[in-house]
Structure formats: C-alpha cells, structure tokens
XYZ file of C-alpha atoms in Angstrom:
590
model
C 92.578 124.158 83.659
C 92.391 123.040 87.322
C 95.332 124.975 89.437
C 97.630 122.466 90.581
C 97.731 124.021 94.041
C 94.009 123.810 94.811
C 93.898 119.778 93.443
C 96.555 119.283 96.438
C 94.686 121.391 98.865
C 91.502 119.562 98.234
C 93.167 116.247 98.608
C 94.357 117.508 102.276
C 90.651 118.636 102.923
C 89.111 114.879 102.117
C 89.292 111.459 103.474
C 89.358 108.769 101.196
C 87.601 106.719 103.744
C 84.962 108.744 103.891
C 84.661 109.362 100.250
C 84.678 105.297 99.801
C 82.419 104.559 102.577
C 79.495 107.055 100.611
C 79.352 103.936 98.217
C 81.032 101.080 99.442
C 80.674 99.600 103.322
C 83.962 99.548 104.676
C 84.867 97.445 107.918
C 88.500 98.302 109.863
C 91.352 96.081 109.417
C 94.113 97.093 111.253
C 95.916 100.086 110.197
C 93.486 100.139 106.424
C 89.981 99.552 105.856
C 88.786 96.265 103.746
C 85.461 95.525 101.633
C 84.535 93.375 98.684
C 85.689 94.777 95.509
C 82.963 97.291 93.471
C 84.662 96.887 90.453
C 84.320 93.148 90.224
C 82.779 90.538 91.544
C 84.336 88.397 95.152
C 82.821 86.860 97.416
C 86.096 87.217 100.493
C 87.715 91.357 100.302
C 90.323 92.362 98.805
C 89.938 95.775 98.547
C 91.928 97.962 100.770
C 91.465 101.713 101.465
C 94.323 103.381 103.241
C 93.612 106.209 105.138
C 96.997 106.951 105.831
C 98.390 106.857 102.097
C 94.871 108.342 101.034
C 94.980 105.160 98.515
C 92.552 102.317 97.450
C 93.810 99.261 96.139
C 92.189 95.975 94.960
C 94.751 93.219 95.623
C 92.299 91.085 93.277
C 91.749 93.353 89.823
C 94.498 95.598 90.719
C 92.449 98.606 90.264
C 93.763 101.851 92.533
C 93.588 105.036 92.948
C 92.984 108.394 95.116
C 89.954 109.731 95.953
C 89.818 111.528 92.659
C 90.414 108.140 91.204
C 88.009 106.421 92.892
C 85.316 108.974 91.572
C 86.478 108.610 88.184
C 86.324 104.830 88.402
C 82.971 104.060 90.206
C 80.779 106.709 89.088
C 82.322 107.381 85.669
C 83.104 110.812 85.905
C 85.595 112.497 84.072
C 88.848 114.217 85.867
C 87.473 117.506 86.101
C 84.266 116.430 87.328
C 85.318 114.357 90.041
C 87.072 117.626 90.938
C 84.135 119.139 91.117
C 82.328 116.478 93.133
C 85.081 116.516 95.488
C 85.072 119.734 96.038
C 81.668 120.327 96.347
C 81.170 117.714 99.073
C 83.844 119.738 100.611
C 82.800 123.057 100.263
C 85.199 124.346 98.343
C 84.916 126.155 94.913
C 86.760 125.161 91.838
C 89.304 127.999 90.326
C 90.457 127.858 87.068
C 93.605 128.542 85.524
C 92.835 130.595 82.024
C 89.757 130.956 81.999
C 88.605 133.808 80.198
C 85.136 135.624 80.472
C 83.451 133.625 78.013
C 84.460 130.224 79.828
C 82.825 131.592 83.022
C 79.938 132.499 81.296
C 79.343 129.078 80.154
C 79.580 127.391 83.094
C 77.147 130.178 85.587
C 75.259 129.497 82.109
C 75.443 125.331 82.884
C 75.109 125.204 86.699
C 71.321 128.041 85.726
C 70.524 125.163 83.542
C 70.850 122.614 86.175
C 68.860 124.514 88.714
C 66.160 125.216 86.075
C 65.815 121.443 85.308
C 65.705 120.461 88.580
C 62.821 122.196 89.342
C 61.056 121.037 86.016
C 61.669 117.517 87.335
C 60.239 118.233 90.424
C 57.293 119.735 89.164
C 56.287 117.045 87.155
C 56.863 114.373 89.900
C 54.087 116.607 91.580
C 51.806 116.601 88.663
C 52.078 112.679 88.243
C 50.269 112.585 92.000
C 47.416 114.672 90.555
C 46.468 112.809 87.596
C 44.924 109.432 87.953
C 45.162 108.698 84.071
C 48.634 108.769 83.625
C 49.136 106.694 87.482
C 46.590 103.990 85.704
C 49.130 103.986 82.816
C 52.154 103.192 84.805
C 50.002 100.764 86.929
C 49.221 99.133 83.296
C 52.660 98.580 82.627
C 53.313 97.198 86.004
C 55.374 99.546 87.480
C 55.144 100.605 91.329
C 54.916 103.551 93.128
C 58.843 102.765 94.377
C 60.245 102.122 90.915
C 58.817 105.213 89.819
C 60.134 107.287 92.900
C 63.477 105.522 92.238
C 63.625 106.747 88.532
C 62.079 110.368 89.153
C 59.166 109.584 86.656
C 56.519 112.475 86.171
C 53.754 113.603 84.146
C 53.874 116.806 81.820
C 50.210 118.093 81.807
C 48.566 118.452 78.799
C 48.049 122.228 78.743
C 50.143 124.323 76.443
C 52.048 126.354 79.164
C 51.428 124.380 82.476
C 55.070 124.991 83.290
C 54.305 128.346 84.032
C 53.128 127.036 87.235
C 56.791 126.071 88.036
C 58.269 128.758 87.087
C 58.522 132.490 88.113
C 59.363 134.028 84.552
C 57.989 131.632 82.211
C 59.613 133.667 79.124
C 62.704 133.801 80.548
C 65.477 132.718 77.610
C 66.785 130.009 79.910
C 64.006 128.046 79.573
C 64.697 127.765 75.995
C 68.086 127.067 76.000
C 67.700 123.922 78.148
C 64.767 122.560 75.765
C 62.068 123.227 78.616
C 60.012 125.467 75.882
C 59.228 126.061 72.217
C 59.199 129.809 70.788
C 57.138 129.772 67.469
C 58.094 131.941 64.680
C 56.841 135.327 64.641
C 53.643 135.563 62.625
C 52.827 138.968 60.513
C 52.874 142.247 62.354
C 54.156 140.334 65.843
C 57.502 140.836 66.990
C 58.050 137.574 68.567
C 56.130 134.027 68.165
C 54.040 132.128 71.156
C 55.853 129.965 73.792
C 54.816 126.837 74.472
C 55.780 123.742 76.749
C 57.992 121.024 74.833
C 56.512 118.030 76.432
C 52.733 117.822 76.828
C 50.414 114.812 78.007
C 53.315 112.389 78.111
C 55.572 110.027 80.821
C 58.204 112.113 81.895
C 61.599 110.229 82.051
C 64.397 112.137 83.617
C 68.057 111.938 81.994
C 70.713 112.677 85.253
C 74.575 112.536 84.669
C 77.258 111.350 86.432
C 76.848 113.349 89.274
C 73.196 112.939 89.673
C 71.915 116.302 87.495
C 69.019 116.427 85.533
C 70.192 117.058 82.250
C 67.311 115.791 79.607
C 64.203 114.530 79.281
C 62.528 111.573 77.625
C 58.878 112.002 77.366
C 56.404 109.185 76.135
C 52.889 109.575 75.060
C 50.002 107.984 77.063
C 47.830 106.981 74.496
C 48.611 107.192 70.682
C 50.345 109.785 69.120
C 53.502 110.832 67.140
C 56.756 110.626 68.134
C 56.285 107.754 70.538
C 59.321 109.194 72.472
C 60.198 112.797 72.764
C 63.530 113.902 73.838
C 64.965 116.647 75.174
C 67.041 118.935 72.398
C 70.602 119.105 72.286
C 71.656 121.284 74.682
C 74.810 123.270 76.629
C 73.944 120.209 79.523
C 72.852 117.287 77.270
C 73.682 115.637 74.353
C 72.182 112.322 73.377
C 75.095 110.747 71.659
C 77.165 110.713 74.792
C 74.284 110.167 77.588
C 72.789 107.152 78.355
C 69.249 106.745 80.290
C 69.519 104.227 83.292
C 73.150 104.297 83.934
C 73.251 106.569 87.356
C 70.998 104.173 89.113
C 72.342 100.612 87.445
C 75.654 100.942 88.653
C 75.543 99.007 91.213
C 73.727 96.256 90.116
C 75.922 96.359 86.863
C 78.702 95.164 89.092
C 76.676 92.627 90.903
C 75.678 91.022 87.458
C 79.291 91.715 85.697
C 77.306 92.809 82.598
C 75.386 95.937 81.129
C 72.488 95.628 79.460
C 72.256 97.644 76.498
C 68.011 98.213 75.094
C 66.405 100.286 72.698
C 63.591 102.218 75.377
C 63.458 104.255 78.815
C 60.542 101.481 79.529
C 62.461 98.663 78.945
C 64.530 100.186 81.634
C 62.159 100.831 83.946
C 60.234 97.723 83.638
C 63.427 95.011 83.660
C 64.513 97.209 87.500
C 60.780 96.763 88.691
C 61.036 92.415 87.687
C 64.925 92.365 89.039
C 67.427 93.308 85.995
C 68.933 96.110 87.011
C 71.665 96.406 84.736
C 70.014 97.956 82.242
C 70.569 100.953 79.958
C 69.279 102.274 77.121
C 70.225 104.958 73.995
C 68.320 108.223 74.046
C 66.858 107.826 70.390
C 70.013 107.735 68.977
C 72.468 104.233 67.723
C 75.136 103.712 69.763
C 77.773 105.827 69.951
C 81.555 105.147 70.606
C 81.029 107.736 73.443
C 78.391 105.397 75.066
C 80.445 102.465 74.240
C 83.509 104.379 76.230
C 81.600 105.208 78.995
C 79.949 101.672 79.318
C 83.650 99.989 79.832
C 84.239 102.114 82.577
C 81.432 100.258 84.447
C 82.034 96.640 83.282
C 83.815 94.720 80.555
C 81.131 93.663 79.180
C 78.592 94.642 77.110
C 75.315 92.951 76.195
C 73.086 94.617 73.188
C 69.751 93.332 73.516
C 67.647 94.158 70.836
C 64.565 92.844 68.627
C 65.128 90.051 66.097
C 63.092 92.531 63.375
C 64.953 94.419 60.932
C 65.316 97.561 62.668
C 66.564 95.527 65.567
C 69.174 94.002 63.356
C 70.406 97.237 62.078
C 70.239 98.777 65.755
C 72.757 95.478 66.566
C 75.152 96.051 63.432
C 75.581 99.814 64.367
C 76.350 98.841 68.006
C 78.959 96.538 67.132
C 81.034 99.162 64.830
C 80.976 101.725 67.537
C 81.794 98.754 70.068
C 85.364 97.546 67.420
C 87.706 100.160 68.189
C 87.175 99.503 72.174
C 87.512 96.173 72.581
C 90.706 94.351 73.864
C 91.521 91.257 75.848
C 89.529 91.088 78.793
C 86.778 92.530 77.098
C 83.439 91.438 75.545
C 80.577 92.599 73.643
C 77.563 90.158 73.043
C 73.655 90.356 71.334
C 70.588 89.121 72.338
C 68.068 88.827 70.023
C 64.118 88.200 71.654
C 61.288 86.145 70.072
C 59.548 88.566 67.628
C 56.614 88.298 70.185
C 58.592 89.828 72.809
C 60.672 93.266 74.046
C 62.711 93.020 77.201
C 59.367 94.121 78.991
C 56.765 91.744 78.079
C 59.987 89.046 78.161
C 61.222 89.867 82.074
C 57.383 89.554 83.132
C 56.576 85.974 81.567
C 60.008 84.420 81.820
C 61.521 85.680 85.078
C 64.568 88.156 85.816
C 66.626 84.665 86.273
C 65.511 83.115 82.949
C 66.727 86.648 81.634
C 70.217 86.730 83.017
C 70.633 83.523 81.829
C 69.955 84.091 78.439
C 71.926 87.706 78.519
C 74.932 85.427 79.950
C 74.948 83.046 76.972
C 74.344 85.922 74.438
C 76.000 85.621 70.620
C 79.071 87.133 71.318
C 80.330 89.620 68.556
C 82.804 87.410 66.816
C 80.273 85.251 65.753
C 77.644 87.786 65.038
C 79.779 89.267 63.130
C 80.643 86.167 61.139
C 77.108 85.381 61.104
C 76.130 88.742 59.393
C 78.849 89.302 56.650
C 77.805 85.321 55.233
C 74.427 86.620 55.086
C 75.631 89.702 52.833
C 77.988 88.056 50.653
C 77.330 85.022 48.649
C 80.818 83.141 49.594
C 79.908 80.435 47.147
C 81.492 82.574 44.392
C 85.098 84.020 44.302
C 83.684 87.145 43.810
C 80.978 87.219 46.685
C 84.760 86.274 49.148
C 86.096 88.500 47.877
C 83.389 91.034 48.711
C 83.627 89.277 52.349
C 87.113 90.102 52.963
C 86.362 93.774 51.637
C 83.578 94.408 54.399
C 85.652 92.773 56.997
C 88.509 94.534 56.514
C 87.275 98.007 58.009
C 85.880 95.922 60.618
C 88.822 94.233 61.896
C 91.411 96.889 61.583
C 89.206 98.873 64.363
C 89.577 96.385 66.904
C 93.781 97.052 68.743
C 96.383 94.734 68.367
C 95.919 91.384 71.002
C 94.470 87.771 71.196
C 91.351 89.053 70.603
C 91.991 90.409 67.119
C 93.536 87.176 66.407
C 91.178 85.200 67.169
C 88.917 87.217 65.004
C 91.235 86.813 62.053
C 91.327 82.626 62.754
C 87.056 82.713 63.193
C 86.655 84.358 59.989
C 89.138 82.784 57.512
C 87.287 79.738 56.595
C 84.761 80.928 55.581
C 86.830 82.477 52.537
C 88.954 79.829 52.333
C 91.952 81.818 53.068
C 94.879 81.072 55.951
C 95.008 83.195 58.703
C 98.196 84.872 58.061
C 96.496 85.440 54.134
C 93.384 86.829 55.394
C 95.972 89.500 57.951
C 97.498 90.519 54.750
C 94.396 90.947 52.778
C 93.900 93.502 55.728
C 97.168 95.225 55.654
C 97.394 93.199 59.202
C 100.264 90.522 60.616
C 99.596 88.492 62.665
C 101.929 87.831 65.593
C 105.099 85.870 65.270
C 104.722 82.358 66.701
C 107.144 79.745 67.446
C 106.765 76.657 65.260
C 110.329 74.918 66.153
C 109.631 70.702 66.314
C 105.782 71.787 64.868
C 104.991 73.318 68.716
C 102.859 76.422 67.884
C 103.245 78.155 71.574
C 102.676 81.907 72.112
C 104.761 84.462 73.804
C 105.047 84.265 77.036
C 102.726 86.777 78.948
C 103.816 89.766 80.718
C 103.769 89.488 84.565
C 101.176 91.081 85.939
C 103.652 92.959 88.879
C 106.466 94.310 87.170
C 109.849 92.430 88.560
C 111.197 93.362 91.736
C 114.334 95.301 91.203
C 116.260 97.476 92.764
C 115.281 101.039 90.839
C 111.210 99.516 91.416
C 112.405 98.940 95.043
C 113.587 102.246 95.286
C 110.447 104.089 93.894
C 107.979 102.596 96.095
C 110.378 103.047 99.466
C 109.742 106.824 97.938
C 106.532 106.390 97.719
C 106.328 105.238 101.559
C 108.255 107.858 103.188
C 108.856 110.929 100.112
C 111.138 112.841 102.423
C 114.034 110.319 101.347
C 113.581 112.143 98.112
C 116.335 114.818 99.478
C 119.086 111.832 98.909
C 118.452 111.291 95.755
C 120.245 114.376 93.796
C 120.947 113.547 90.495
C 120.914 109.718 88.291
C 122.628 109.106 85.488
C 121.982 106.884 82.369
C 118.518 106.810 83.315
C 117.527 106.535 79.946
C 116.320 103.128 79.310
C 115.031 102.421 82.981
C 111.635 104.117 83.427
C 111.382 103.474 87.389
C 114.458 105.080 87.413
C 112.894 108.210 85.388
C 110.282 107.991 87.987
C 112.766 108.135 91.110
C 114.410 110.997 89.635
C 110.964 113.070 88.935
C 109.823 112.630 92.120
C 112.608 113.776 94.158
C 113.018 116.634 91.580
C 109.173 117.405 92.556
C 109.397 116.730 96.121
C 113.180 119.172 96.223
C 111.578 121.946 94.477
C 108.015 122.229 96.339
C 105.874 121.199 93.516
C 103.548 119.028 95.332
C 102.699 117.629 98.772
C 105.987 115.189 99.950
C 103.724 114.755 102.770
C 100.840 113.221 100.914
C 101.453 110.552 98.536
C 98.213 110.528 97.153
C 98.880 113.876 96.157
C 101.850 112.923 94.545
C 100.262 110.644 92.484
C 97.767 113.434 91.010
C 100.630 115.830 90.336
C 102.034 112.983 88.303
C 98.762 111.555 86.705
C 99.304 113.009 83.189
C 103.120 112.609 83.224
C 104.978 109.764 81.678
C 105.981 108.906 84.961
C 102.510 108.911 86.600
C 101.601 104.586 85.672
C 104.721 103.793 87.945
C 104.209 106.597 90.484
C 100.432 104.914 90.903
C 101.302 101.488 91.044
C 104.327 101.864 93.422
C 102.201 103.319 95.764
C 99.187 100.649 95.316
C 102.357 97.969 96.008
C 102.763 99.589 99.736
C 99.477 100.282 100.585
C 99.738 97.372 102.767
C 103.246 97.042 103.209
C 104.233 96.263 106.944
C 107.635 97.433 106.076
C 110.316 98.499 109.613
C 109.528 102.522 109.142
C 112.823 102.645 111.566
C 114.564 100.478 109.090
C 113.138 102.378 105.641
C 115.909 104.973 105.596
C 118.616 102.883 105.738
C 117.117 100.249 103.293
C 116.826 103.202 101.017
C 120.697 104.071 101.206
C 121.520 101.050 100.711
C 119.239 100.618 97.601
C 120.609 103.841 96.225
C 124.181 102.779 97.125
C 123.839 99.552 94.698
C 122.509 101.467 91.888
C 124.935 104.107 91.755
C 127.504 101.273 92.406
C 126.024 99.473 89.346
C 125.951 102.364 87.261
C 129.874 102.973 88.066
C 131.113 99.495 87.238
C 129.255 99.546 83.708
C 130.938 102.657 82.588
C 133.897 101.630 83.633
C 133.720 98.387 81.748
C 132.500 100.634 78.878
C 135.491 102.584 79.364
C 137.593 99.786 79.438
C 136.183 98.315 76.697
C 136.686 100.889 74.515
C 140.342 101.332 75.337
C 140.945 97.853 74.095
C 139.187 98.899 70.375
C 141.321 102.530 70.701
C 143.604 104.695 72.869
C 140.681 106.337 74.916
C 141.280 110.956 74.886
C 142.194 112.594 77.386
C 138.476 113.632 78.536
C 137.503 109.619 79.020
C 140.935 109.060 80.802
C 140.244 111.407 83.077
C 136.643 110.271 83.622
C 137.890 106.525 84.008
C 140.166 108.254 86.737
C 137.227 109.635 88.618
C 135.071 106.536 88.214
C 137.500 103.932 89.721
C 137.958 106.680 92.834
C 134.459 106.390 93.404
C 134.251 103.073 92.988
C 137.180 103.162 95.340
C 135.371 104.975 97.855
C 132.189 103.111 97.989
C-alpha cells in the first residue's frame, strides 16, 4: 500500500499542466488552460486544466480528474502505476506501507526484468540493420523503415546463443525468468542442460505496457516453419491474457477514430498503421479476455472485432463477445467485422484504402445482432424444442450484460425469434424487465437522471468547500445526515481537513485522500463543478455561512415539527420536552 502522506507530497511536487501538456497541447485561457478533449472527439475545447485547483475537467464528456487521474484515464494505467509514473517523472521513489521482504524482492526482481528486456529489444533492433534477408521481408510486406522504428521491430539471429552478444552473463537466471532463454533438461552424467535463445531467425515484435516497458515478445518466422508466432512465456512482467500488442502506440489515434480495432496478428497491426488505421490492436495468441475487454473501455466505448469469415474466425468472434457481455452498458458498443475469405486486414487496407476500411469498421454487425444471428444458426427454432434450446443458450448470455436500455433492448431483439413476449422471454431468464407506464396505452420510460445532480443547498455547500477548504473549520458537527450524501461529504471533509489528514490547501489532494471513500464521487465532481467557477473569493465566506445557516435552520424546523407531531399522537417524555425546549431557543436565536 501507497503511504497516504507521500501520494499528497507528490501531488505538491507536480503540475497538472505540465503533466497534461506531455500528451495533450494546451493553449492559456485566462486563469485555466483549454484544449480539445482526448477522451472524445470535438472539434471547439472544452477541456479545462486548472493549474490552480490541480484539476482537469471536460465540460463536454464530463470526464475529470487529478494528475493521477489523468494518467489513469489516458494511458490506462492502474492507480498504483500512475503513482509510479508520477513519481518517477518527479524523481521521487515510491514507499510502501507493509511491505514485507518478499514484496520487495519481487518488485527489484520486476524493475531487473525490465532492464534486461530492454536491452534484448535493443539488440535486436541492431541486428535487423545487419541482415538484409529479414529487411527484404519487411520490405515484402510493405512496411517502412519509420513504421518499423515506430513499433521497435527487430530480428533475432538465427544462431543458438546470439544473445550472448547482448549480454554480459549469458547464464545468468534472469534471463530465464523473463523468457529471454531456454535451459534443456540435464542429459546423463551432466548436472545442468544447454541454454539456448527462445527466439531464433524470426520478426521480433516488442510487447510494452502502459508505461512504455518492454514486457514480451512476439516473434514470427521469415520463411516457413512451426509456430507461425512465438510468444514470449508467462512471466513476473507479462502475461498474455491481460496484454494487448499495439495499444501503447494506438492511443491516440483510437481517440481520433472513436473506435478500437480488435485483429487476430502483430502484422495486421503493423501493416493497417503503415496504410493509415491506427487504431488497431491485437491478442497475443490468446481469445479475448475480459481483462483485454476492461482495459479496451478505458480507451474508447467502442469496440470493433475484426476477424476472418472462416471458422476459426467465427469462433475467435463468439469468444470475444462473451468476454465483451459482462462490460457493456449504455453508452457502450461492441461490433464484428467479418473480411472476404480472400482477405486479412493486411492484404484488405492495401487494395481497398484506410478510408474504405473505416467505413466498413463504422458500419460493423453490432453484437446484438450477431448474437441473434449466431444462436438461429445453432438452434433449429422451427421446432418447440430447438426454442427452447434458444432461450437456454441465451440465457447465460444475457444475464452477463448489467441492468439498462441496453439489456432491454437485447431482450426485445431476441424474443421473436422464439415467439415469446418480452417480459416472457425476462422471466425465462430469471430477468424483469423495467416497469413502464402504460396509462391511456402511452408506453413512456422513466424519466432520465440529470446529468448534474440538482443544485441544492448541502451540493452548494460541498463545492464552496471544495473552493476554499479552510471554511471546513465552521462546519463542526451535522446532524441527520443520514439520507443526504453531499451532506456525508461536507461532514468528511471538514472532519479530514480539522484533523490534518490531508492537504486543505490542495484540493486535488483532497480528492485522492477521498478516492476510495464513499464520499470520494461527490468530493470529485464538486470540485470538477468549480474548476471554472468565477465565483467573488471576497464574497465565498460569507455565502458559505449563510449556506450553513439555512441548513442547520432546516434541520431545526423538521425536528421540531417531528416533535410536534408526535406530541399530538402522545404526551412526548421528559427527554423530547426538553429537547423541543432547546430546539425552539435555537430556532429563536437564529
């Protein structure tokens, strides 16, 4: 565990502009700085970065955050790790609460890994310059000297132990555990077996992670040979069901196009960035995972699978969409593309055009109808028993995907085909399907939530917090705050900001503190709902007392009427007398 303490002293070390600007160009506007959104596509900005709230908000998507947050959100990196990249940039050095000799081991163990495939990666870039055949091969496929530089491609030479040029102790046990090296079995009478490179005489594809690290391998034979594709083993860095080839460098255009492309090779990759798609990603030998799928919505909200139309294609597509059910949810979509059997994304991008192959990714089948498509091609719904057998495979199906309009919709698509209603076809799936209104034969759904919670006084309250958290001091203690969770907010922060647990001074700090509270969704987007606010900073204290004033006012007259409405039901004891007593003083009073 990361020490609170150190979070909030890195947080004082960094600018948020700074850490932005790395990825995003920002231009001054006023007191903030503005750009076009990178987390969806505008053409005028809307995204604000505050440099004095240490904030970013996108008055367009609504996405915000701190420089931790922003980290987390544009390069996909998980909370500690955007930590770690914070820090690092920084020059400062990650402690850890708890962590015990074994823990430290593993990571000295992790960043020796890192180093170690670095300087494989480099090495083979080197040995790609000094071999015409496997430059001929690349040329064959089309690719360029820049798309290759851009990707890190190499060469592994054929020898048995060529990396022993890269490395000072070739039999070091390191080079094992990150899948560099093979060591054979002992044969009779030796007391260890013969090392050997992993990768020999193929393409070498590097695997980086979030941060930019080689972690893996894919290697690809020049000529023919078996496997086609070698990967790297699992190992303490990499492991191919959560790791995706492509992703570091098609973030940005993943935005630019709204979509991910999802294929099966690293030289579909490769190819579709040298023609113009550079949205693409693919699996490291492995189906899709919900781990990829996870990751992939943190980049875009949606998905497209392209795949061949053959059979394995078809299975590759089926195993994508389970992993894909239990992550969708309104706003989000997953769609396939299936190519002519004469083509892969490759040989497709070069005679059609990146254009022609945006278009078609944009008009993909999207998974509701692929998956209607597929389960009347499995069961014969001519017969009772072959609908029967529908609604059976469905039903694990549509249970994954959460509660919303989506999954209703997916219940209404599907139905007909059984000849079932939609609320029978819910029930066959231990599902119900949302209450609608059907007064006078109008069938209109609920009406949706706002998108900014209401304006009231306790919200109010919270974000004048947020803009000056010294107030917190005149806060002291709420009651009945039970049922009003920007009023559980107000009182955590000024219980924080009394007792010293976090940076008053920093409200991007305060957000962190908060981030795996209860409290820490209305902390964030109080703060996002100032971060351009104008608001008379002479005038903010008083607007606070008066704010607080009117709630405590509030909270006197409706226990008094509870008070008084109990004494009409009974004679009220002595204890609520005397409280009724002290409530109409204070009421009294203010």
């Amino acid at each position: 565990m990361i020490p609170q303490s150190f979070i909030q002293e890195l947080l004082n070390r960094v600018d948020i502009v700074d850490v932005v600007e790395r990825y995003v160009p920002l231009k001054k506007a006023g007191a903030n700085y503005q750009a076009c959104c990178p987390f969806h596509n505008e053409k005028s900005p809307s995204f604000t970065v505050s440099p004095a709230k240490q904030f970013y908000h996108c008055f367009g998507c609504g996405a915000h955050g701190s420089a931790i947050g922003f980290l987390m959100e544009y390069s996909g990196l998980s909370y500690p790790d955007a930590i770690e990249e914070l820090a690092r940039n920084a020059g400062m050095t990650v402690p850890r609460e708890d962590f015990t000799p074994e823990m430290a081991q593993k990571r000295k163990q992790a960043a020796s890994l890192t180093d170690l495939m670095a300087r494989a990666a480099q090495f083979y870039k080197q040995q790609l310059k000094k071999n015409p055949r496997a430059i001929d091969y690349l040329k064959g496929r089309g690719l360029t000297g820049e798309i290759a530089a851009r990707f890190g491609i190499g060469y592994a030479p054929g020898d048995w132990q060529s990396l022993r040029d890269a490395f000072d102790d070739y039999d070091a046990p390191t080079l094992a555990e990150c899948g560099l090296v093979i060591d054979a079995e002992a044969s009779e009478g030796q007391t260890k077996g013969r090392r050997y490179d992993r990768f020999r005489d193929r393409i070498m594809f590097p695997i980086l992670d979030g941060r930019n690290n080689v972690i893996g391998f894919g290697g690809r034979v020049l000529d023919r040979g078996e496997p086609k594709y070698l990967n790297s083993p699992e190992t303490p860095l990499f492991s191919k069901g959560r790791e995706l080839y492509g992703l570091s460098q098609a973030r940005t255009a993943i935005r630019d196009d709204g979509f991910v492309l999802v294929v099966e090779g690293y030289m579909d990759v490769v190819a579709l960035a040298q023609f113009g798609v550079g949205s693409a990603v693919a699996t490291l030998g492995t189906a899709t995972t919900p781990d990829h799928i996870h990751k992939l919505f943190r980049q875009t909200d949606r998905i497209v699978f392209c795949f061949d139309g053959d059979r394995a294609g078809r299975k590759a597509a089926w195993r994508g969409l389970e992993s894909a059910l239990p992550e969708l949810g309104d706003g989000r979509a997953v769609s396939f593309l299936f190519l002519p059997p004469e083509h892969d994304p490759d040989s497709f991008v070069r005679e059609q055009g990146a254009e022609r192959f945006r278009q078609l990714a944009l008009s993909a089948q999207p998974l509701s109808e692929y998956l209607l498509h597929e389960l009347q091609t499995r069961c014969d719904i001519r017969s009772a028993e072959g609908r029967a057998q529908f609604v059976s495979e469905a039903k694990p199906l549509v249970t994954q995907v959460p509660a919303g309009a989506l999954r209703t919709q997916l219940l209404h698509l599907l139905t007909p085909a059984v000849g079932l209603s939609a609320e029978e076809f819910a029930e066959a799936c231990g599902l119900r399907l949302p209450r609608r209104n059907t007064r006078f034969g109008h069938k209109t759904p609920p009406p949706a939530a706002p998108r900014v919670p209401p304006s009231t006084p306790a919200r109010k309250l919270l974000c004048m917090l947020m803009q000056r958290p010294s107030l917190g001091g005149k806060v002291g203690h709420l009651e009945n705050i039970e049922h009003d969770p920007w009023l559980q907010a107000v009182q955590a922060l000024a219980d924080c900001i009394e007792h010293g647990d976090a940076d008053s001074e920093h409200p991007a700090a305060l957000v962190e503190y908060f981030r795996e509270s209860p409290h820490g969704a209305a902390i964030e987007a109080a703060l996002a709902a100032t971060i351009d606010d104008p608001a008379d900073e002479g005038a903010l204290p008083h607007m606070f007392d008066d704010t607080l004033q009117h709630l405590r006012r509030t909270e006197i007259s409706r226990a008094i009427n509870h008070l008084t409405a109990l004494s009409r039901q009974a004679p009220l004891s002595a204890e609520q007398q005397s409280e009724l007593g002290r409530l109409l003083r204070e009421k009294a009073r203010n």
